[in-house]
């Protein structure tokens, strides 16, 4: 079985603050992909990043950065200098290549509110 | 990036009617498409996996006779909610997997309201 845990249900910050969204996963597969998606109030899911299990390099994309640590089964997401437009629900997801037929399992999501 | 469309984007229907939702991959071929349901303030729940040319695989607890899935081509999958009831009101999202990239691309979703 595979599982994704996003322990933070809601986070509220003031604009320009940095914020980290936690994601912890479980899988028996050695080959898997991890994802982050953003869901703004409109409902549409926006793909942010995909990371495969063999690539532990951290990644930075503008104000976004991701910290993948296999030792702790975590894939955390940091937004630097947050903006009001970052307010959304963020989902972490896991897709194992060989088990579970490649289906994605989503965490419960973290609702981020950035106040001006 | 790859684009997935859904139609309609929202639908209101009377209880007992059937509703068809289309999911199309616009610029890539998707041998596999997934259908999710999302209730307010909840996560996405996988309903079924749709494979082109074969029967869909349903998740435990999802009624296959109520949620009919057809994956007629490499770019089109349809979900039909038969004899819809108010408890079927939800946000339905499809995704299409680009096998080359192992990434799922999500459609914009369809909001269904059954009166």
Short mmCIF file of C-alpha atoms in Angstrom, two decimals:
data_model
loop_
_atom_site.label_atom_id
_atom_site.label_comp_id
_atom_site.label_asym_id
_atom_site.label_seq_id
_atom_site.Cartn_x
_atom_site.Cartn_y
_atom_site.Cartn_z
CA UNK A 1 0.00 0.00 0.00
CA UNK A 2 1.09 3.54 -0.54
CA UNK A 3 0.26 6.55 1.53
CA UNK A 4 0.89 10.28 1.50
CA UNK A 5 0.60 12.37 4.64
CA UNK A 6 0.32 16.13 4.68
CA UNK A 7 0.12 16.83 8.37
CA UNK A 8 -0.56 20.55 7.98
CA UNK A 9 -4.24 21.04 7.22
CA UNK A 10 -4.11 24.82 7.05
CA UNK A 11 -1.33 27.38 7.10
CA UNK A 12 -1.73 31.11 7.25
CA UNK A 13 1.13 33.52 6.63
CA UNK A 14 1.60 37.18 5.90
CA UNK A 15 2.83 38.20 2.48
CA UNK A 16 6.61 38.00 2.00
CA UNK A 17 7.01 35.33 4.65
CA UNK A 18 8.60 32.03 3.71
CA UNK A 19 6.47 28.93 4.19
CA UNK A 20 7.21 25.21 4.03
CA UNK A 21 4.60 22.58 3.27
CA UNK A 22 5.42 19.13 4.55
CA UNK A 23 4.86 15.84 2.76
CA UNK A 24 5.72 12.38 4.06
CA UNK A 25 5.14 9.28 1.98
CA UNK A 26 5.10 5.51 2.29
CA UNK A 27 5.65 2.96 -0.44
CA UNK A 28 7.21 -0.46 -0.81
CA UNK A 29 8.24 0.27 -4.35
CA UNK A 30 11.84 1.33 -4.98
CA UNK A 31 10.87 3.17 -8.14
CA UNK A 32 8.33 5.91 -7.75
CA UNK A 33 7.47 9.48 -8.58
CA UNK A 34 6.53 12.30 -6.27
CA UNK A 35 4.46 15.29 -7.31
CA UNK A 36 3.21 18.59 -6.03
CA UNK A 37 0.05 20.19 -7.40
CA UNK A 38 -1.60 23.52 -6.71
CA UNK A 39 -5.37 23.87 -6.67
CA UNK A 40 -6.51 27.50 -6.65
CA UNK A 41 -10.11 28.43 -5.81
CA UNK A 42 -11.08 27.89 -9.44
CA UNK A 43 -10.58 24.16 -8.83
CA UNK A 44 -8.21 23.36 -11.65
CA UNK A 45 -5.16 21.33 -10.65
CA UNK A 46 -1.84 22.91 -11.62
CA UNK A 47 1.19 20.67 -11.93
CA UNK A 48 4.21 22.07 -10.09
CA UNK A 49 6.89 19.41 -10.03
CA UNK A 50 7.66 15.74 -10.54
CA UNK A 51 10.60 14.01 -8.91
CA UNK A 52 11.65 10.40 -9.43
CA UNK A 53 12.95 8.26 -6.60
CA UNK A 54 16.48 8.12 -7.96
CA UNK A 55 16.96 11.84 -8.10
CA UNK A 56 17.46 13.34 -4.66
CA UNK A 57 18.72 16.66 -5.89
CA UNK A 58 16.85 19.57 -4.49
CA UNK A 59 15.20 21.79 -7.03
CA UNK A 60 14.55 25.50 -7.19
CA UNK A 61 12.17 27.20 -9.55
CA UNK A 62 11.81 30.90 -8.91
CA UNK A 63 10.29 31.31 -5.46
CA UNK A 64 9.55 27.60 -5.21
CA UNK A 65 11.96 24.98 -3.92
CA UNK A 66 11.66 21.32 -3.07
CA UNK A 67 13.63 19.22 -0.61
CA UNK A 68 13.52 15.48 -1.29
CA UNK A 69 14.98 13.24 1.40
CA UNK A 70 14.61 9.49 0.94
CA UNK A 71 16.08 8.82 4.39
CA UNK A 72 13.04 10.42 5.98
CA UNK A 73 10.59 9.71 3.13
CA UNK A 74 9.84 13.38 2.82
CA UNK A 75 9.30 15.73 -0.08
CA UNK A 76 8.81 19.19 1.35
CA UNK A 77 7.87 22.29 -0.59
CA UNK A 78 9.00 25.79 0.31
CA UNK A 79 7.64 29.05 -1.03
CA UNK A 80 9.97 31.98 -0.50
CA UNK A 81 8.60 35.49 -0.13
CA UNK A 82 5.01 34.31 -0.38
CA UNK A 83 2.44 36.31 -2.31
CA UNK A 84 -1.33 36.54 -2.08
CA UNK A 85 -1.60 34.67 -5.38
CA UNK A 86 0.02 31.67 -3.72
CA UNK A 87 -3.15 31.15 -1.69
CA UNK A 88 -4.47 27.74 -2.71
CA UNK A 89 -4.70 24.13 -1.67
CA UNK A 90 -1.48 22.24 -2.30
CA UNK A 91 -1.45 18.49 -2.82
CA UNK A 92 1.47 16.13 -2.61
CA UNK A 93 1.09 12.87 -4.56
CA UNK A 94 2.94 9.59 -5.01
CA UNK A 95 2.91 7.25 -7.98
CA UNK A 96 4.73 3.93 -7.68
CA UNK A 97 5.90 2.53 -11.00
CA UNK A 98 5.52 -1.20 -10.39
CA UNK A 99 2.99 -1.55 -7.62
CA UNK A 100 -0.51 -0.18 -7.53
CA UNK A 101 -0.59 -0.06 -11.34
CA UNK A 102 1.05 3.34 -11.38
CA UNK A 103 -1.92 5.02 -9.76
CA UNK A 104 -1.36 8.26 -7.93
CA UNK A 105 -2.16 8.58 -4.25
CA UNK A 106 -2.84 12.07 -3.00
CA UNK A 107 -2.35 13.56 0.42
CA UNK A 108 -5.26 15.36 2.04
CA UNK A 109 -3.88 18.72 0.96
CA UNK A 110 -2.66 21.81 2.78
CA UNK A 111 -4.67 25.00 2.49
CA UNK A 112 -2.32 27.95 2.32
CA UNK A 113 -3.65 31.42 2.96
CA UNK A 114 -1.35 34.33 2.30
CA UNK A 115 -2.62 37.57 3.78
CA UNK A 116 -1.61 40.96 2.44
CA UNK B 1 2.93 21.38 -21.40
CA UNK B 2 0.36 18.79 -22.37
CA UNK B 3 -3.28 19.84 -22.32
CA UNK B 4 -6.27 17.87 -21.14
CA UNK B 5 -9.76 19.20 -21.64
CA UNK B 6 -13.01 18.27 -19.97
CA UNK B 7 -16.52 18.94 -21.15
CA UNK B 8 -18.77 20.20 -19.77
CA UNK B 9 -17.12 22.34 -17.13
CA UNK B 10 -20.27 22.33 -15.05
CA UNK B 11 -23.66 20.70 -15.23
CA UNK B 12 -26.89 20.90 -13.27
CA UNK B 13 -29.36 18.09 -13.72
CA UNK B 14 -32.44 16.59 -12.17
CA UNK B 15 -32.29 13.50 -10.03
CA UNK B 16 -32.62 10.34 -12.11
CA UNK B 17 -31.02 11.65 -15.27
CA UNK B 18 -27.70 10.52 -16.71
CA UNK B 19 -24.76 12.82 -17.30
CA UNK B 20 -21.81 12.23 -19.61
CA UNK B 21 -18.45 13.90 -19.02
CA UNK B 22 -15.75 13.87 -21.68
CA UNK B 23 -12.01 13.93 -21.09
CA UNK B 24 -9.68 14.58 -24.01
CA UNK B 25 -5.91 14.73 -24.29
CA UNK B 26 -5.35 17.42 -26.88
CA UNK B 27 -1.73 17.07 -27.92
CA UNK B 28 -0.61 13.66 -26.79
CA UNK B 29 -1.80 10.08 -26.71
CA UNK B 30 -2.91 8.67 -23.42
CA UNK B 31 -3.19 4.93 -23.09
CA UNK B 32 -4.34 5.45 -19.52
CA UNK B 33 -6.76 7.98 -18.10
CA UNK B 34 -7.89 8.30 -14.53
CA UNK B 35 -11.14 9.58 -13.08
CA UNK B 36 -11.21 11.26 -9.68
CA UNK B 37 -13.94 12.68 -7.51
CA UNK B 38 -13.39 15.49 -5.08
CA UNK B 39 -15.87 16.58 -2.43
CA UNK B 40 -15.61 20.08 -0.92
CA UNK B 41 -12.52 20.57 1.22
CA UNK B 42 -11.38 17.01 0.60
CA UNK B 43 -8.65 15.37 -1.38
CA UNK B 44 -8.95 13.67 -4.74
CA UNK B 45 -10.30 10.15 -4.58
CA UNK B 46 -9.50 7.84 -7.46
CA UNK B 47 -12.64 6.29 -8.87
CA UNK B 48 -11.34 4.27 -11.77
CA UNK B 49 -8.54 3.70 -14.22
CA UNK B 50 -9.46 3.78 -17.87
CA UNK B 51 -7.33 1.91 -20.38
CA UNK B 52 -7.78 2.37 -24.09
CA UNK B 53 -9.45 -0.63 -25.65
CA UNK B 54 -10.18 -2.49 -22.44
CA UNK B 55 -12.55 -2.38 -19.51
CA UNK B 56 -12.00 0.18 -16.80
CA UNK B 57 -10.68 -0.85 -13.42
CA UNK B 58 -12.74 0.51 -10.55
CA UNK B 59 -11.58 1.28 -7.04
CA UNK B 60 -13.16 -0.47 -4.13
CA UNK B 61 -16.55 0.96 -3.27
CA UNK B 62 -17.16 2.56 -6.67
CA UNK B 63 -20.19 1.17 -8.48
CA UNK B 64 -19.22 0.31 -12.02
CA UNK B 65 -22.83 0.18 -13.16
CA UNK B 66 -23.41 3.69 -11.90
CA UNK B 67 -20.21 5.24 -13.21
CA UNK B 68 -19.77 3.97 -16.74
CA UNK B 69 -16.39 4.58 -18.28
CA UNK B 70 -15.51 4.26 -21.93
CA UNK B 71 -12.01 4.82 -23.32
CA UNK B 72 -12.78 4.75 -27.01
CA UNK B 73 -9.54 6.15 -28.34
CA UNK B 74 -6.08 7.23 -27.27
CA UNK B 75 -7.33 10.75 -26.75
CA UNK B 76 -10.84 10.33 -25.35
CA UNK B 77 -12.37 8.85 -22.23
CA UNK B 78 -15.93 9.39 -21.05
CA UNK B 79 -17.55 9.05 -17.65
CA UNK B 80 -21.30 8.63 -17.52
CA UNK B 81 -23.05 9.08 -14.20
CA UNK B 82 -26.21 7.04 -14.61
CA UNK B 83 -29.41 7.83 -12.73
CA UNK B 84 -27.71 10.62 -10.86
CA UNK B 85 -28.76 11.45 -7.33
CA UNK B 86 -27.98 14.47 -5.14
CA UNK B 87 -25.22 12.55 -3.35
CA UNK B 88 -23.41 12.26 -6.70
CA UNK B 89 -22.95 16.02 -6.71
CA UNK B 90 -19.22 16.57 -6.72
CA UNK B 91 -16.23 17.84 -8.65
CA UNK B 92 -15.09 15.23 -11.18
CA UNK B 93 -11.55 15.47 -12.48
CA UNK B 94 -9.88 13.37 -15.13
CA UNK B 95 -6.21 12.96 -15.83
CA UNK B 96 -4.32 11.49 -18.74
CA UNK B 97 -0.98 9.87 -18.42
CA UNK B 98 1.75 10.56 -20.89
CA UNK B 99 3.59 7.29 -20.66
CA UNK B 100 6.78 8.80 -21.98
CA UNK B 101 7.02 11.17 -19.04
CA UNK B 102 5.17 9.18 -16.40
CA UNK B 103 3.32 12.37 -15.56
CA UNK B 104 -0.40 12.76 -15.21
CA UNK B 105 -1.92 15.84 -16.76
CA UNK B 106 -5.18 16.92 -15.20
CA UNK B 107 -8.26 18.30 -16.82
CA UNK B 108 -9.93 21.42 -15.43
CA UNK B 109 -12.67 19.40 -13.79
CA UNK B 110 -16.45 19.19 -14.09
CA UNK B 111 -18.75 20.39 -11.36
CA UNK B 112 -21.88 18.29 -11.15
CA UNK B 113 -24.92 19.41 -9.19
CA UNK B 114 -27.84 17.03 -9.01
CA UNK B 115 -31.09 18.57 -7.81
#
